PDB file of C-alpha atoms in Angstrom:
ATOM      1  CA  MET A  29    -152.299  15.838  89.698  1.00 49.00           C
ATOM      2  CA  ALA A  30    -152.850  19.576  89.649  1.00 50.00           C
ATOM      3  CA  ASP A  31    -149.117  20.222  89.901  1.00 53.00           C
ATOM      4  CA  GLY A  32    -148.369  17.807  87.033  1.00 54.00           C
ATOM      5  CA  THR A  33    -150.988  19.417  84.816  1.00 55.00           C
ATOM      6  CA  GLY A  34    -149.661  22.874  85.603  1.00 54.00           C
ATOM      7  CA  SER A  35    -146.106  21.930  84.724  1.00 56.00           C
ATOM      8  CA  LYS A  36    -147.244  20.553  81.383  1.00 53.00           C
ATOM      9  CA  GLU A  37    -149.108  23.760  80.631  1.00 55.00           C
ATOM     10  CA  LEU A  38    -145.964  25.745  81.430  1.00 51.00           C
ATOM     11  CA  GLN A  39    -143.754  23.519  79.256  1.00 56.00           C
ATOM     12  CA  GLU A  40    -145.932  23.826  76.119  1.00 58.00           C
ATOM     13  CA  PRO A  41    -145.463  27.624  75.738  1.00 57.00           C
ATOM     14  CA  LEU A  42    -141.768  27.148  76.393  1.00 54.00           C
ATOM     15  CA  LYS A  43    -141.533  24.611  73.553  1.00 57.00           C
ATOM     16  CA  THR A  44    -143.515  26.918  71.303  1.00 60.00           C
ATOM     17  CA  ASN A  45    -141.180  29.795  72.117  1.00 63.00           C
ATOM     18  CA  GLU A  46    -138.214  27.580  71.267  1.00 64.00           C
ATOM     19  CA  ILE A  47    -139.696  26.352  67.953  1.00 67.00           C
ATOM     20  CA  LEU A  48    -140.734  29.779  66.642  1.00 66.00           C
ATOM     21  CA  PRO A  49    -137.191  31.196  66.488  1.00 70.00           C
ATOM     22  CA  ILE A  50    -136.016  28.042  64.727  1.00 71.00           C
ATOM     23  CA  GLN A  51    -138.804  28.335  62.133  1.00 70.00           C
ATOM     24  CA  GLU A  52    -138.182  32.041  61.662  1.00 73.00           C
ATOM     25  CA  ASN A  53    -134.475  31.381  61.219  1.00 73.00           C
ATOM     26  CA  ALA A  54    -135.188  28.638  58.654  1.00 73.00           C
ATOM     27  CA  TRP A  55    -137.550  30.942  56.745  1.00 76.00           C
ATOM     28  CA  ARG A  56    -134.996  33.729  56.836  1.00 76.00           C
ATOM     29  CA  VAL A  57    -132.255  31.417  55.554  1.00 74.00           C
ATOM     30  CA  ALA A  58    -134.528  30.097  52.801  1.00 74.00           C
ATOM     31  CA  SER A  59    -135.520  33.639  51.846  1.00 76.00           C
ATOM     32  CA  GLU A  60    -131.888  34.728  51.747  1.00 78.00           C
ATOM     33  CA  GLU A  61    -130.956  31.719  49.602  1.00 79.00           C
ATOM     34  CA  HIS A  62    -133.839  32.477  47.228  1.00 78.00           C
ATOM     35  CA  SER A  63    -132.814  36.120  47.008  1.00 78.00           C
ATOM     36  CA  GLN A  64    -129.203  35.127  46.393  1.00 82.00           C
ATOM     37  CA  ALA A  65    -130.282  32.759  43.621  1.00 80.00           C
ATOM     38  CA  GLN A  66    -132.331  35.533  42.016  1.00 80.00           C
ATOM     39  CA  LEU A  67    -129.399  37.929  42.232  1.00 82.00           C
ATOM     40  CA  GLU A  68    -127.105  35.361  40.614  1.00 83.00           C
ATOM     41  CA  HIS A  69    -129.672  34.797  37.847  1.00 81.00           C
ATOM     42  CA  ILE A  70    -129.928  38.543  37.244  1.00 85.00           C
ATOM     43  CA  ALA A  71    -126.142  38.794  37.165  1.00 81.00           C
ATOM     44  CA  ARG A  72    -125.974  36.026  34.551  1.00 84.00           C
ATOM     45  CA  LEU A  73    -128.620  37.783  32.473  1.00 82.00           C
ATOM     46  CA  GLN A  74    -126.690  41.042  32.670  1.00 81.00           C
ATOM     47  CA  GLU A  75    -123.487  39.293  31.639  1.00 82.00           C
ATOM     48  CA  SER A  76    -125.238  37.637  28.683  1.00 80.00           C
ATOM     49  CA  PHE A  77    -126.757  40.980  27.702  1.00 77.00           C
ATOM     50  CA  GLN A  78    -123.353  42.650  27.826  1.00 81.00           C
ATOM     51  CA  ILE A  79    -121.851  39.935  25.604  1.00 85.00           C
ATOM     52  CA  THR A  80    -124.699  40.276  23.094  1.00 80.00           C
ATOM     53  CA  LEU A  81    -124.390  44.048  23.122  1.00 79.00           C
ATOM     54  CA  HIS A  82    -120.653  43.787  22.534  1.00 78.00           C
ATOM     55  CA  LYS A  83    -121.215  41.467  19.557  1.00 81.00           C
ATOM     56  CA  LEU A  84    -123.783  43.863  18.097  1.00 80.00           C
ATOM     57  CA  GLU A  85    -121.395  46.771  18.490  1.00 80.00           C
ATOM     58  CA  ASN A  86    -118.654  44.798  16.720  1.00 76.00           C
ATOM     59  CA  SER A  87    -121.030  43.846  13.902  1.00 76.00           C
ATOM     60  CA  LEU A  88    -122.124  47.449  13.492  1.00 79.00           C
ATOM     61  CA  MET A  89    -118.520  48.606  13.410  1.00 77.00           C
ATOM     62  CA  ILE A  90    -117.655  46.022  10.735  1.00 78.00           C
ATOM     63  CA  MET A  91    -120.671  47.078   8.657  1.00 77.00           C
ATOM     64  CA  GLN A  92    -119.610  50.700   8.889  1.00 78.00           C
ATOM     65  CA  GLN A  93    -116.068  49.787   7.854  1.00 75.00           C
ATOM     66  CA  VAL A  94    -117.331  47.775   4.889  1.00 74.00           C
ATOM     67  CA  GLN A  95    -119.575  50.656   3.836  1.00 77.00           C
ATOM     68  CA  CYS A  96    -116.621  53.011   4.088  1.00 74.00           C
ATOM     69  CA  ILE A  97    -114.531  50.701   1.889  1.00 74.00           C
ATOM     70  CA  VAL A  98    -117.346  50.460  -0.667  1.00 72.00           C
ATOM     71  CA  GLU A  99    -117.611  54.233  -0.850  1.00 71.00           C
ATOM     72  CA  LYS A 100    -113.855  54.601  -1.238  1.00 66.00           C
ATOM     73  CA  LEU A 101    -113.802  51.894  -3.900  1.00 67.00           C
ATOM     74  CA  GLN A 102    -116.560  53.616  -5.852  1.00 65.00           C
ATOM     75  CA  THR A 103    -114.715  56.916  -5.601  1.00 61.00           C
ATOM     76  CA  TYR A 104    -111.510  55.271  -6.766  1.00 56.00           C
ATOM     77  CA  ASN A 105    -113.254  53.672  -9.738  1.00 59.00           C
ATOM     78  CA  ARG A 106    -115.093  56.786 -10.875  1.00 54.00           C
ATOM     79  CA  ASN A 107    -114.136  57.818 -14.401  1.00 46.00           C
ATOM     80  CA  LYS A 108    -111.554  55.020 -14.613  1.00 48.00           C
ATOM     81  CA  SER A 109    -111.250  52.935 -17.761  1.00 44.00           C
ATOM     82  CA  VAL A 110    -111.521  49.163 -17.563  1.00 47.00           C
ATOM     83  CA  LEU A 111    -109.030  48.787 -20.383  1.00 48.00           C
ATOM     84  CA  GLY A 112    -106.718  51.577 -19.354  1.00 46.00           C
ATOM     85  CA  LYS A 113    -105.282  52.772 -16.083  1.00 45.00           C
ATOM     86  CA  GLY A 114    -107.670  51.953 -13.321  1.00 45.00           C
ATOM     87  CA  LEU A 115    -109.210  49.227 -11.243  1.00 45.00           C
ATOM     88  CA  THR A 116    -109.358  46.373 -13.760  1.00 43.00           C
ATOM     89  CA  ALA A 117    -106.682  47.134 -16.327  1.00 39.00           C
ATOM     90  CA  SER A 118    -104.186  44.532 -15.068  1.00 41.00           C
ATOM     91  CA  ALA A 119    -106.955  42.024 -14.431  1.00 41.00           C
ATOM     92  CA  VAL A 120    -108.290  42.267 -17.981  1.00 40.00           C
ATOM     93  CA  GLU A 121    -104.811  41.798 -19.429  1.00 40.00           C
ATOM     94  CA  LYS A 122    -104.561  38.552 -17.443  1.00 41.00           C
ATOM     95  CA  GLY A 123    -107.953  37.391 -18.707  1.00 43.00           C
ATOM     96  CA  SER A 124    -109.641  37.715 -15.318  1.00 43.00           C
ATOM     97  CA  SER A 125    -111.873  40.357 -13.793  1.00 42.00           C
ATOM     98  CA  SER A 126    -112.057  43.236 -11.393  1.00 41.00           C
ATOM     99  CA  ARG A 127    -109.964  42.907  -8.258  1.00 39.00           C
ATOM    100  CA  ASN A 128    -110.724  44.629  -5.044  1.00 41.00           C
ATOM    101  CA  LEU A 129    -108.137  47.355  -4.901  1.00 36.00           C
ATOM    102  CA  LEU A 130    -108.166  50.391  -2.709  1.00 37.00           C
ATOM    103  CA  GLY A 131    -105.561  53.151  -3.025  1.00 38.00           C
ATOM    104  CA  ASN A 132    -102.151  51.992  -1.876  1.00 38.00           C
ATOM    105  CA  ALA A 133    -103.626  48.679  -0.671  1.00 36.00           C
ATOM    106  CA  SER A 134    -103.949  47.385  -4.239  1.00 39.00           C
ATOM    107  CA  ARG A 135    -101.626  44.482  -3.478  1.00 39.00           C
ATOM    108  CA  ASN A 136    -104.208  42.918  -1.177  1.00 41.00           C
ATOM    109  CA  GLU A 137    -106.042  40.865  -3.786  1.00 39.00           C
ATOM    110  CA  SER A 138    -107.218  37.926  -1.738  1.00 41.00           C
ATOM    111  CA  MET A 139    -110.596  37.955  -0.071  1.00 41.00           C
ATOM    112  CA  GLY A 140    -110.634  38.731   3.623  1.00 43.00           C
ATOM    113  CA  GLN A 141    -107.211  40.408   3.879  1.00 44.00           C
ATOM    114  CA  SER A 142    -107.150  43.265   6.346  1.00 42.00           C
ATOM    115  CA  MET A 143    -106.960  46.815   5.089  1.00 42.00           C
ATOM    116  CA  SER A 144    -106.409  50.021   6.959  1.00 42.00           C
ATOM    117  CA  GLY A 145    -109.505  50.639   9.019  1.00 46.00           C
ATOM    118  CA  GLY A 146    -111.331  47.352   8.348  1.00 48.00           C
ATOM    119  CA  TYR A 147    -111.657  44.166   6.311  1.00 46.00           C
ATOM    120  CA  THR A 148    -112.559  43.596   2.682  1.00 47.00           C
ATOM    121  CA  TYR A 149    -115.296  41.115   1.842  1.00 50.00           C
ATOM    122  CA  PHE A 150    -115.243  41.457  -1.948  1.00 54.00           C
ATOM    123  CA  PRO A 151    -114.653  38.186  -3.796  1.00 64.00           C
ATOM    124  CA  GLU A 152    -113.066  38.180  -7.219  1.00 76.00           C
ATOM    125  CA  VAL A 153    -115.809  38.224  -9.853  1.00 84.00           C
ATOM    126  CA  LYS A 154    -114.707  36.768 -13.164  1.00 88.00           C
ATOM    127  CA  PHE A 155    -116.139  37.968 -16.435  1.00 92.00           C
ATOM    128  CA  PRO A 156    -117.909  35.043 -18.183  1.00 92.00           C
ATOM    129  CA  HIS A 157    -116.256  33.344 -21.150  1.00 94.00           C
ATOM    130  CA  PHE A 158    -118.218  32.473 -24.293  1.00 94.00           C
ATOM    131  CA  LYS A 159    -117.497  29.585 -26.675  1.00 92.00           C
ATOM    132  CA  GLY A 160    -120.645  29.835 -28.784  1.00 89.00           C
ATOM    133  CA  ASP A 161    -123.068  27.798 -26.665  1.00 87.00           C
ATOM    134  CA  ASN A 162    -126.230  29.168 -25.034  1.00 86.00           C
ATOM    135  CA  PRO A 163    -125.679  32.804 -26.052  1.00 90.00           C
ATOM    136  CA  ARG A 164    -128.647  34.226 -24.154  1.00 87.00           C
ATOM    137  CA  ALA A 165    -127.418  32.822 -20.847  1.00 88.00           C
ATOM    138  CA  TRP A 166    -123.993  34.357 -21.504  1.00 92.00           C
ATOM    139  CA  ILE A 167    -125.532  37.734 -22.361  1.00 91.00           C
ATOM    140  CA  ARG A 168    -127.634  37.659 -19.172  1.00 90.00           C
ATOM    141  CA  THR A 169    -124.506  37.003 -17.117  1.00 91.00           C
ATOM    142  CA  CYS A 170    -122.677  39.835 -18.890  1.00 93.00           C
ATOM    143  CA  ASN A 171    -125.509  42.254 -18.119  1.00 93.00           C
ATOM    144  CA  ARG A 172    -125.427  41.250 -14.443  1.00 92.00           C
ATOM    145  CA  TYR A 173    -121.681  41.844 -14.418  1.00 92.00           C
ATOM    146  CA  PHE A 174    -122.181  45.321 -15.898  1.00 92.00           C
ATOM    147  CA  GLN A 175    -124.836  46.055 -13.263  1.00 91.00           C
ATOM    148  CA  LEU A 176    -122.439  45.018 -10.514  1.00 89.00           C
ATOM    149  CA  PHE A 177    -119.613  47.144 -11.918  1.00 88.00           C
ATOM    150  CA  SER A 178    -121.641  50.168 -12.944  1.00 85.00           C
ATOM    151  CA  THR A 179    -118.539  52.250 -13.683  1.00 86.00           C
ATOM    152  CA  ILE A 180    -117.942  50.291 -16.903  1.00 89.00           C
ATOM    153  CA  GLY A 181    -118.897  52.632 -19.721  1.00 90.00           C
ATOM    154  CA  GLU A 182    -121.015  51.691 -22.722  1.00 91.00           C
ATOM    155  CA  ASP A 183    -118.013  52.093 -25.028  1.00 89.00           C
ATOM    156  CA  GLN A 184    -116.034  49.596 -22.912  1.00 91.00           C
ATOM    157  CA  LYS A 185    -118.550  46.716 -22.810  1.00 93.00           C
ATOM    158  CA  VAL A 186    -117.888  45.261 -26.261  1.00 92.00           C
ATOM    159  CA  PRO A 187    -114.066  45.400 -25.981  1.00 91.00           C
ATOM    160  CA  LEU A 188    -114.253  43.761 -22.549  1.00 92.00           C
ATOM    161  CA  ALA A 189    -116.607  41.030 -23.781  1.00 93.00           C
ATOM    162  CA  SER A 190    -114.505  40.380 -26.886  1.00 91.00           C
ATOM    163  CA  LEU A 191    -111.499  39.572 -24.689  1.00 92.00           C
ATOM    164  CA  HIS A 192    -113.453  36.650 -23.237  1.00 93.00           C
ATOM    165  CA  LEU A 193    -114.526  34.997 -26.494  1.00 94.00           C
ATOM    166  CA  GLU A 194    -113.095  31.540 -27.094  1.00 93.00           C
ATOM    167  CA  GLY A 195    -113.113  28.913 -29.835  1.00 93.00           C
ATOM    168  CA  LYS A 196    -115.549  29.459 -32.674  1.00 92.00           C
ATOM    169  CA  ALA A 197    -116.899  32.598 -31.000  1.00 92.00           C
ATOM    170  CA  ASP A 198    -113.452  34.203 -31.091  1.00 92.00           C
ATOM    171  CA  VAL A 199    -112.925  33.110 -34.708  1.00 92.00           C
ATOM    172  CA  TRP A 200    -116.299  34.594 -35.680  1.00 92.00           C
ATOM    173  CA  PHE A 201    -115.598  37.914 -33.976  1.00 91.00           C
ATOM    174  CA  ALA A 202    -112.124  38.213 -35.507  1.00 89.00           C
ATOM    175  CA  GLY A 203    -113.393  37.469 -39.010  1.00 88.00           C
ATOM    176  CA  SER A 204    -116.756  39.223 -39.036  1.00 84.00           C
ATOM    177  CA  MET A 205    -116.936  41.939 -36.407  1.00 82.00           C
ATOM    178  CA  GLU A 206    -113.480  43.196 -35.533  1.00 76.00           C
ATOM    179  CA  GLY A 207    -112.997  45.321 -38.651  1.00 74.00           C
ATOM    180  CA  LYS A 208    -116.404  47.041 -38.534  1.00 75.00           C
ATOM    181  CA  GLY A 209    -115.399  49.794 -36.161  1.00 76.00           C
ATOM    182  CA  SER A 210    -116.979  50.485 -32.790  1.00 82.00           C
ATOM    183  CA  LEU A 211    -120.130  48.586 -31.913  1.00 86.00           C
ATOM    184  CA  SER A 212    -122.696  49.410 -29.280  1.00 91.00           C
ATOM    185  CA  TRP A 213    -123.496  46.722 -26.756  1.00 93.00           C
ATOM    186  CA  GLN A 214    -126.969  46.164 -28.229  1.00 92.00           C
ATOM    187  CA  GLU A 215    -125.534  45.805 -31.737  1.00 91.00           C
ATOM    188  CA  PHE A 216    -123.018  43.287 -30.437  1.00 92.00           C
ATOM    189  CA  VAL A 217    -125.764  41.335 -28.623  1.00 91.00           C
ATOM    190  CA  SER A 218    -127.908  41.214 -31.766  1.00 89.00           C
ATOM    191  CA  ALA A 219    -124.950  39.968 -33.818  1.00 91.00           C
ATOM    192  CA  VAL A 220    -124.113  37.256 -31.255  1.00 91.00           C
ATOM    193  CA  LEU A 221    -127.713  36.012 -31.168  1.00 88.00           C
ATOM    194  CA  GLU A 222    -128.010  36.061 -34.939  1.00 88.00           C
ATOM    195  CA  ARG A 223    -124.866  33.973 -35.300  1.00 90.00           C
ATOM    196  CA  PHE A 224    -125.084  31.489 -32.419  1.00 89.00           C
ATOM    197  CA  GLU A 225    -128.739  31.157 -31.476  1.00 81.00           C
ATOM    198  CA  ASP A 226    -130.608  28.433 -33.329  1.00 76.00           C
ATOM    199  CA  LEU A 227    -134.039  29.367 -31.964  1.00 73.00           C
ATOM    200  CA  ASP A 228    -136.584  31.798 -33.368  1.00 75.00           C
ATOM    201  CA  CYS A 229    -139.782  33.074 -31.789  1.00 79.00           C
ATOM    202  CA  GLU A 230    -142.082  30.680 -33.667  1.00 84.00           C
ATOM    203  CA  LYS A 231    -139.950  27.645 -32.853  1.00 85.00           C
ATOM    204  CA  VAL A 232    -139.846  28.611 -29.182  1.00 84.00           C
ATOM    205  CA  MET A 233    -143.622  29.131 -29.095  1.00 89.00           C
ATOM    206  CA  ARG A 234    -144.266  25.691 -30.612  1.00 89.00           C
ATOM    207  CA  LYS A 235    -141.933  23.978 -28.141  1.00 90.00           C
ATOM    208  CA  PHE A 236    -143.429  25.894 -25.232  1.00 90.00           C
ATOM    209  CA  CYS A 237    -147.025  25.042 -26.134  1.00 91.00           C
ATOM    210  CA  LYS A 238    -146.230  21.333 -26.657  1.00 93.00           C
ATOM    211  CA  LEU A 239    -144.289  20.970 -23.421  1.00 94.00           C
ATOM    212  CA  GLN A 240    -145.756  18.306 -21.110  1.00 95.00           C
ATOM    213  CA  GLN A 241    -144.630  16.626 -17.908  1.00 95.00           C
ATOM    214  CA  GLU A 242    -143.135  13.249 -18.791  1.00 93.00           C
ATOM    215  CA  THR A 243    -141.417  12.218 -15.545  1.00 93.00           C
ATOM    216  CA  THR A 244    -141.131  14.363 -12.425  1.00 94.00           C
ATOM    217  CA  VAL A 245    -142.295  17.900 -11.712  1.00 95.00           C
ATOM    218  CA  ASN A 246    -138.678  19.036 -11.310  1.00 94.00           C
ATOM    219  CA  ALA A 247    -137.693  17.691 -14.741  1.00 94.00           C
ATOM    220  CA  TYR A 248    -140.734  19.381 -16.277  1.00 94.00           C
ATOM    221  CA  LEU A 249    -139.914  22.598 -14.426  1.00 94.00           C
ATOM    222  CA  ASP A 250    -136.347  22.647 -15.792  1.00 93.00           C
ATOM    223  CA  LYS A 251    -137.586  22.529 -19.391  1.00 92.00           C
ATOM    224  CA  PHE A 252    -140.393  24.974 -18.625  1.00 93.00           C
ATOM    225  CA  GLU A 253    -138.031  27.567 -17.144  1.00 90.00           C
ATOM    226  CA  GLU A 254    -135.589  27.215 -20.037  1.00 87.00           C
ATOM    227  CA  LEU A 255    -138.299  27.906 -22.615  1.00 88.00           C
ATOM    228  CA  ASN A 256    -139.917  30.464 -20.336  1.00 89.00           C
ATOM    229  CA  SER A 257    -136.784  32.620 -20.459  1.00 84.00           C
ATOM    230  CA  TYR A 258    -136.912  32.613 -24.272  1.00 83.00           C
ATOM    231  CA  MET A 259    -140.633  33.376 -24.266  1.00 87.00           C
ATOM    232  CA  MET A 260    -140.077  36.417 -22.074  1.00 84.00           C
ATOM    233  CA  GLU A 261    -137.400  37.620 -24.503  1.00 79.00           C
ATOM    234  CA  PHE A 262    -139.474  37.118 -27.641  1.00 80.00           C
ATOM    235  CA  TYR A 263    -142.913  38.005 -26.249  1.00 84.00           C
ATOM    236  CA  LYS A 264    -142.461  40.773 -23.714  1.00 82.00           C
ATOM    237  CA  ASP A 265    -146.199  41.539 -23.468  1.00 85.00           C
ATOM    238  CA  LEU A 266    -147.124  38.174 -21.947  1.00 87.00           C
ATOM    239  CA  ASN A 267    -148.188  38.432 -18.304  1.00 90.00           C
ATOM    240  CA  GLU A 268    -147.679  35.987 -15.449  1.00 92.00           C
ATOM    241  CA  GLU A 269    -151.214  34.619 -15.763  1.00 93.00           C
ATOM    242  CA  PHE A 270    -150.343  33.170 -19.177  1.00 92.00           C
ATOM    243  CA  PHE A 271    -147.317  31.334 -17.782  1.00 93.00           C
ATOM    244  CA  ILE A 272    -149.343  30.041 -14.812  1.00 94.00           C
ATOM    245  CA  MET A 273    -151.982  28.580 -17.143  1.00 94.00           C
ATOM    246  CA  LYS A 274    -149.331  26.996 -19.379  1.00 94.00           C
ATOM    247  CA  PHE A 275    -147.463  25.496 -16.444  1.00 95.00           C
ATOM    248  CA  ILE A 276    -150.632  23.927 -15.031  1.00 95.00           C
ATOM    249  CA  SER A 277    -151.815  22.636 -18.424  1.00 94.00           C
ATOM    250  CA  GLY A 278    -148.538  20.768 -18.946  1.00 95.00           C
ATOM    251  CA  LEU A 279    -148.649  18.933 -15.614  1.00 95.00           C
ATOM    252  CA  ARG A 280    -149.497  15.265 -15.202  1.00 93.00           C
ATOM    253  CA  LYS A 281    -153.261  14.704 -15.180  1.00 91.00           C
ATOM    254  CA  ASP A 282    -153.589  13.687 -11.524  1.00 90.00           C
ATOM    255  CA  ILE A 283    -151.464  16.665 -10.443  1.00 93.00           C
ATOM    256  CA  ARG A 284    -153.036  19.132 -12.869  1.00 93.00           C
ATOM    257  CA  GLY A 285    -156.547  18.659 -11.505  1.00 92.00           C
ATOM    258  CA  ILE A 286    -155.604  19.429  -7.900  1.00 92.00           C
ATOM    259  CA  VAL A 287    -153.386  22.414  -8.760  1.00 94.00           C
ATOM    260  CA  SER A 288    -156.036  23.889 -11.048  1.00 93.00           C
ATOM    261  CA  THR A 289    -158.648  23.573  -8.302  1.00 92.00           C
ATOM    262  CA  MET A 290    -156.426  25.526  -5.887  1.00 92.00           C
ATOM    263  CA  LYS A 291    -156.286  28.479  -8.368  1.00 93.00           C
ATOM    264  CA  PRO A 292    -152.741  29.717  -7.657  1.00 94.00           C
ATOM    265  CA  LYS A 293    -152.182  33.455  -8.034  1.00 94.00           C
ATOM    266  CA  THR A 294    -148.471  33.316  -8.892  1.00 94.00           C
ATOM    267  CA  LEU A 295    -146.214  30.980 -10.843  1.00 94.00           C
ATOM    268  CA  ASN A 296    -144.167  30.189  -7.727  1.00 94.00           C
ATOM    269  CA  GLN A 297    -147.342  29.209  -5.898  1.00 95.00           C
ATOM    270  CA  ALA A 298    -148.356  26.909  -8.770  1.00 95.00           C
ATOM    271  CA  ILE A 299    -144.910  25.276  -8.730  1.00 95.00           C
ATOM    272  CA  ARG A 300    -145.080  24.711  -4.971  1.00 95.00           C
ATOM    273  CA  LEU A 301    -148.584  23.192  -5.205  1.00 95.00           C
ATOM    274  CA  ALA A 302    -147.478  20.872  -8.018  1.00 94.00           C
ATOM    275  CA  LYS A 303    -144.501  19.607  -6.013  1.00 94.00           C
ATOM    276  CA  ASN A 304    -146.656  19.049  -2.922  1.00 94.00           C
ATOM    277  CA  GLN A 305    -149.287  17.156  -4.907  1.00 93.00           C
ATOM    278  CA  GLU A 306    -146.611  15.027  -6.579  1.00 92.00           C
ATOM    279  CA  ALA A 307    -145.171  14.114  -3.168  1.00 92.00           C
ATOM    280  CA  THR A 308    -148.649  13.174  -1.894  1.00 91.00           C
ATOM    281  CA  ALA A 309    -149.437  11.079  -4.963  1.00 88.00           C
ATOM    282  CA  ASP A 310    -146.088   9.294  -4.801  1.00 87.00           C
ATOM    283  CA  ALA A 311    -146.629   8.493  -1.121  1.00 89.00           C
ATOM    284  CA  ILE A 312    -150.060   6.999  -1.889  1.00 89.00           C
ATOM    285  CA  VAL A 313    -148.667   4.897  -4.746  1.00 85.00           C
ATOM    286  CA  LYS A 314    -145.864   3.592  -2.529  1.00 87.00           C
ATOM    287  CA  ARG A 315    -148.360   2.672   0.184  1.00 85.00           C
ATOM    288  CA  VAL A 316    -150.642   0.845  -2.263  1.00 85.00           C
ATOM    289  CA  ASN A 317    -147.705  -1.041  -3.783  1.00 81.00           C
ATOM    290  CA  HIS A 318    -146.543  -2.059  -0.317  1.00 76.00           C
ATOM    291  CA  LEU A 319    -149.997  -3.396   0.598  1.00 80.00           C
ATOM    292  CA  GLN A 320    -150.227  -5.295  -2.679  1.00 77.00           C
ATOM    293  CA  LYS A 321    -146.860  -6.942  -2.049  1.00 76.00           C
ATOM    294  CA  LEU A 322    -147.976  -7.978   1.430  1.00 76.00           C
ATOM    295  CA  HIS A 323    -151.192  -9.419   0.040  1.00 74.00           C
ATOM    296  CA  LEU A 324    -149.360 -11.392  -2.645  1.00 75.00           C
ATOM    297  CA  SER A 325    -146.818 -12.741  -0.175  1.00 73.00           C
ATOM    298  CA  GLU A 326    -149.589 -13.915   2.156  1.00 71.00           C
ATOM    299  CA  ALA A 327    -151.441 -15.555  -0.732  1.00 69.00           C
ATOM    300  CA  LYS A 328    -148.343 -17.556  -1.719  1.00 68.00           C
ATOM    301  CA  MET A 329    -147.812 -18.979   1.800  1.00 66.00           C
ATOM    302  CA  PRO A 330    -149.029 -22.659   2.201  1.00 63.00           C
ATOM    303  CA  THR A 331    -152.208 -23.120   4.245  1.00 58.00           C
ATOM    304  CA  LYS A 332    -151.728 -25.039   7.473  1.00 56.00           C
ATOM    305  CA  HIS A 333    -154.309 -27.917   7.826  1.00 55.00           C
ATOM    306  CA  GLN A 334    -154.908 -29.582  11.178  1.00 53.00           C
ATOM    307  CA  THR A 335    -154.001 -33.293  10.918  1.00 56.00           C
ATOM    308  CA  PRO A 336    -156.154 -35.788  12.940  1.00 57.00           C
ATOM    309  CA  ASP A 337    -154.588 -37.824  15.708  1.00 57.00           C
ATOM    310  CA  PRO A 338    -153.307 -41.202  14.462  1.00 58.00           C
ATOM    311  CA  LYS A 339    -155.547 -44.172  15.258  1.00 58.00           C
ATOM    312  CA  PRO A 340    -154.081 -46.984  17.371  1.00 55.00           C
ATOM    313  CA  PRO A 341    -153.604 -50.326  15.593  1.00 56.00           C
ATOM    314  CA  ASN A 342    -156.400 -52.926  15.710  1.00 57.00           C
ATOM    315  CA  SER A 343    -154.213 -55.332  17.734  1.00 53.00           C
ATOM    316  CA  ILE A 344    -154.393 -52.887  20.622  1.00 48.00           C
ATOM    317  CA  LEU A 345    -158.101 -52.034  20.251  1.00 46.00           C
ATOM    318  CA  ASN A 346    -159.422 -55.629  19.994  1.00 53.00           C
ATOM    319  CA  PRO A 347    -158.586 -56.715  23.600  1.00 49.00           C
ATOM    320  CA  ILE A 348    -160.143 -53.542  24.931  1.00 44.00           C
ATOM    321  CA  LEU A 349    -163.336 -53.989  22.903  1.00 44.00           C
ATOM    322  CA  LYS A 350    -163.661 -57.567  24.064  1.00 45.00           C
TER     323      LYS A 350
END
């Protein structure tokens, strides 16, 4: 027995010595695999970073090229006449607007064509035409055009605008304004408004004060903004608080109460609150209508009564009772 016990005691350390290297090898392999996976992940991150960096460098280069083109275009346009030799002379003769020309590359008129050193991203901007309708909107668009093309001189604005008059507006200008010599832009604007605008300050004020929401907030907002633009033209001293109060006062009663309670600080905030409240109210109305329809449909359904079991005939019951 002693020999058997001794041999077992000798075998156990041997097994332990055999298992330890296997475990260490497994741990080492697992550690190496984990390290390899981390290295591969880091490599992927580096590759992604390099791609992103390359895209940023390309974007920066394009922005620099566009800026360079803008500077060259501004230099080219400086002191050039819109109606004479310069950037827009040929375009005006054709009844269109400024084209994006640059030195000898003036033939590249389409957007996105490559130029020496970069790409052009300037779309063709057409000068607005006027037929006699909505003169203030046309004048606003003209002023934005002049802001965009700041090289257009004051003495060139009226001639340029007159080339884009059509219909009764062109007839009016030819008969009433063309023979009066040079006009300033403000004089031309005043004459256009006097001839084609059928609104005065008192009429606009009455319409604005009577304006009420009749259908949706968006429909009310469209009319409000239209009259608001006239109000800002006629009454330049009015502040935003006045327009906020008027907008809220014209809202539907159930919407007006909530929006007024929230005390919006800006007109945009009041508009957003009104739209949100309208959406909430509409959702509640839809839910109530749905429940009412369900209730009515259930009320119209016939009530099911439990019918008693049929009684057997007397001819069957009599023998049993006897």
